[in-house]
Short mmCIF file of C-alpha atoms and ligand atoms in Angstrom, two decimals:
data_model
loop_
_atom_site.label_atom_id
_atom_site.label_comp_id
_atom_site.label_asym_id
_atom_site.label_seq_id
_atom_site.Cartn_x
_atom_site.Cartn_y
_atom_site.Cartn_z
CA MET A 1 27.49 72.57 46.07
CA ASN A 2 25.29 71.86 43.97
CA ALA A 3 25.87 69.05 41.04
CA SER A 4 22.69 68.20 39.40
CA SER A 5 23.45 71.80 37.64
CA VAL A 6 25.63 69.60 35.33
CA ARG A 7 24.62 68.33 32.37
CA VAL A 8 26.35 65.45 30.11
CA VAL A 9 25.78 66.06 26.41
CA GLN A 10 25.75 62.82 24.45
CA GLY A 11 26.19 61.52 20.85
CA LYS A 12 23.80 59.83 19.13
CA ASP A 13 25.60 56.14 20.34
CA TRP A 14 25.68 58.14 24.10
CA THR A 15 29.14 58.86 23.23
CA PRO A 16 29.63 61.77 26.03
CA ILE A 17 30.40 64.71 24.31
CA MET A 18 30.43 67.40 26.79
CA VAL A 19 30.01 68.33 30.41
CA ARG A 20 27.96 71.66 30.45
CA ASP A 21 27.16 73.55 34.18
CA GLU A 22 23.65 74.92 33.57
CA GLU A 23 23.97 77.07 36.32
CA PRO A 24 26.01 80.54 35.09
CA PHE A 25 29.15 81.28 37.63
CA PHE A 26 29.27 84.81 36.21
CA VAL A 27 25.96 86.71 34.95
CA GLU A 28 26.74 90.40 34.44
CA LYS A 29 24.41 93.18 33.73
CA TRP A 30 25.50 96.25 31.55
CA ARG A 31 24.19 98.91 29.43
CA ASP A 32 25.30 99.98 25.99
CA GLU A 33 25.18 104.01 24.94
CA MET A 34 21.49 103.34 23.63
CA GLY A 35 20.55 102.85 26.83
CA ASN A 36 19.44 98.95 26.62
CA GLU A 37 20.49 96.60 29.35
CA TYR A 38 21.87 93.26 28.87
CA ILE A 39 22.24 90.18 30.36
CA ASN A 40 25.90 88.26 30.15
CA GLU A 41 25.47 84.87 31.11
CA TYR A 42 28.81 82.85 31.92
CA ARG A 43 28.77 79.15 31.65
CA LEU A 44 31.86 76.96 31.71
CA VAL A 45 31.75 74.04 29.49
CA PHE A 46 34.38 70.63 29.19
CA ASN A 47 34.26 69.17 25.73
CA PHE A 48 35.81 65.61 25.37
CA GLN A 49 38.09 67.16 21.84
CA GLU A 50 38.36 70.97 22.70
CA GLY A 51 38.66 70.40 26.74
CA LEU A 52 37.50 73.29 28.99
CA PHE A 53 36.08 77.03 27.83
CA VAL A 54 33.60 79.24 28.59
CA GLU A 55 30.51 79.76 26.77
CA VAL A 56 28.89 82.97 27.25
CA ILE A 57 25.29 83.77 26.07
CA GLN A 58 23.75 87.94 25.76
CA LYS A 59 20.76 88.44 25.90
CA LEU A 60 18.43 91.44 25.82
CA GLU A 61 17.32 92.25 29.47
CA GLY A 62 13.54 91.30 29.50
CA SER A 63 13.50 89.93 25.49
CA GLY A 64 13.19 86.63 27.07
CA VAL A 65 14.42 85.38 23.60
CA GLY A 66 18.15 83.73 23.89
CA GLY A 67 19.83 86.09 22.14
CA PHE A 68 23.91 84.61 20.79
CA SER A 69 26.45 82.76 22.22
CA TRP A 70 30.36 82.69 21.74
CA GLU A 71 33.23 80.86 23.80
CA VAL A 72 36.17 82.68 25.71
CA SER A 73 39.00 80.08 26.51
CA LEU A 74 40.16 80.64 30.08
CA ASP A 75 43.08 82.22 28.87
CA ASN A 76 41.31 84.87 27.72
CA LEU A 77 38.90 85.58 30.62
CA ASP A 78 39.35 88.53 32.55
CA ALA A 79 40.30 89.23 36.17
CA GLU A 80 37.19 89.52 37.40
CA SER A 81 35.07 86.80 35.40
CA LEU A 82 38.16 84.42 36.68
CA MET A 83 37.37 85.31 40.56
CA ARG A 84 33.45 84.48 39.98
CA LEU A 85 34.88 81.26 38.38
CA ASN A 86 37.00 80.02 40.96
CA ASP A 87 34.15 81.04 43.87
CA SER A 88 31.59 79.72 41.94
CA GLY A 89 32.59 75.84 42.60
CA SER A 90 31.86 75.17 38.41
CA LEU A 91 35.22 73.73 38.23
CA GLU A 92 34.37 71.71 41.11
CA ARG A 93 31.35 70.33 39.56
CA ILE A 94 32.58 69.80 35.93
CA ARG A 95 35.86 67.92 37.08
CA ALA A 96 34.25 65.70 39.55
CA LYS A 97 30.91 64.61 36.09
CA VAL A 98 34.01 64.56 33.79
CA LYS A 99 36.36 62.33 36.15
CA GLU A 100 33.05 59.84 37.03
CA ILE A 101 32.77 59.42 32.99
CA MET A 102 36.37 58.72 32.39
CA GLN A 103 36.15 56.10 35.36
CA GLN A 104 32.71 54.87 33.31
CA LEU A 105 35.06 54.48 30.20
CA THR A 106 37.94 53.09 31.39
CA GLU A 107 35.12 50.20 33.20
CA ASN A 108 33.92 50.19 29.71
CA LEU A 109 37.44 49.77 28.15
CA ASP A 110 38.57 46.77 30.58
CA SER A 111 35.50 44.98 30.32
CA LEU A 112 36.33 44.92 26.10
CA PHE A 113 39.76 44.23 26.50
CA PHE A 114 39.57 41.25 28.70
CA ASP A 115 40.26 38.29 27.28
CA PRO A 116 38.71 38.52 24.14
CA ILE A 117 38.73 34.79 23.28
CA GLY A 118 37.83 34.22 26.80
CA ASP A 119 34.23 32.08 26.50
CA ARG A 120 34.82 31.25 22.53
CA ARG A 121 37.44 29.26 23.43
CA ARG A 122 36.52 25.36 23.23
CA SER A 123 38.55 22.30 24.37
CA CYS A 124 37.77 19.09 22.45
CA TYR A 125 36.08 16.86 24.45
CA VAL A 126 38.30 13.72 23.98
CA CYS A 127 41.95 15.21 24.71
CA GLY A 128 41.17 18.50 26.23
CA SER A 129 43.00 20.57 23.34
CA ASP A 130 42.19 23.80 21.35
CA ALA A 131 39.15 22.87 19.77
CA LEU A 132 38.15 24.52 16.16
CA HIS A 133 35.14 22.24 15.43
CA GLU A 134 32.01 20.57 16.45
CA CYS A 135 30.55 17.11 15.80
CA VAL A 136 27.65 18.02 13.61
CA ARG A 137 25.99 14.93 15.76
CA CYS A 138 26.37 15.50 19.16
CA SER A 139 27.00 18.96 18.79
CA ARG A 140 30.30 18.58 21.25
CA ASP A 141 33.56 20.44 20.63
CA ILE A 142 36.47 18.62 19.06
CA CYS A 143 39.72 19.50 18.40
CA ASN A 144 41.38 19.27 14.37
CA GLN A 145 42.62 15.52 15.32
CA HIS A 146 39.95 13.92 16.74
CA ALA A 147 37.68 15.49 13.91
CA VAL A 148 36.62 13.56 11.04
CA PHE A 149 35.62 15.10 7.86
CA ALA A 150 33.62 13.37 6.19
CA GLU A 151 33.11 13.93 2.49
CA THR A 152 29.16 14.71 1.37
CA GLU A 153 27.11 15.10 -1.98
CA TYR A 154 27.60 19.34 -0.95
CA GLU A 155 30.64 21.18 -0.99
CA GLU A 156 31.03 21.49 2.86
CA PRO A 157 32.05 18.19 3.96
CA LEU A 158 30.40 17.49 7.54
CA THR A 159 32.14 17.13 10.57
CA TYR A 160 32.24 14.38 12.86
CA CYS A 161 33.70 13.59 16.10
CA HIS A 162 34.69 9.19 16.07
CA ALA A 163 32.20 8.30 18.15
CA CYS A 164 29.45 9.73 16.02
CA PHE A 165 30.90 9.26 12.93
CA ASP A 166 31.16 4.94 13.81
CA LYS A 167 27.51 5.31 14.41
CA VAL A 168 27.03 6.42 11.36
CA ILE A 169 28.89 4.18 9.01
CA GLU A 170 27.94 1.46 11.13
CA LYS A 171 24.22 2.34 9.14
ZN1 ZN B 1 40.87 16.02 20.45
ZN1 ZN B 2 30.32 13.83 17.87
#
């Protein structure tokens, strides 16, 4: 099984948009009434919004230029294409990659949602309860009760712990 043929298409913010198997699971050659030879390449794609579908690219044989493409849902795939898909291992390759991405996303989610307050929760150095303030002099965390709000000539009062406030007013 060749997992390297599977490519992840990401958006600008690196979020995965789709997973595409670069290796076609079916290459169909056919000729029109004018005698032109065509190649239809069938590739399996998983889109995180739309789900699984098949991308068909049609090229004129020997032209080298990329022809045009369209999408077919798995429900609308003919029996032969379905059989080729089944034999190609493309479904397993895509499934494994999508599963891997989902696991990474889940891990990222876990780290995002794990105790969002966590490190930001501080405790008062005097009594250990939740600290919402920081002393402007010693920078230690202090709770409401152990904070002193000293009036200033500016709008914002200065916050001290009791120990520092005592020292400041001693001067
Ligand atoms: Zn306290
Ligand atoms: Zn202090």
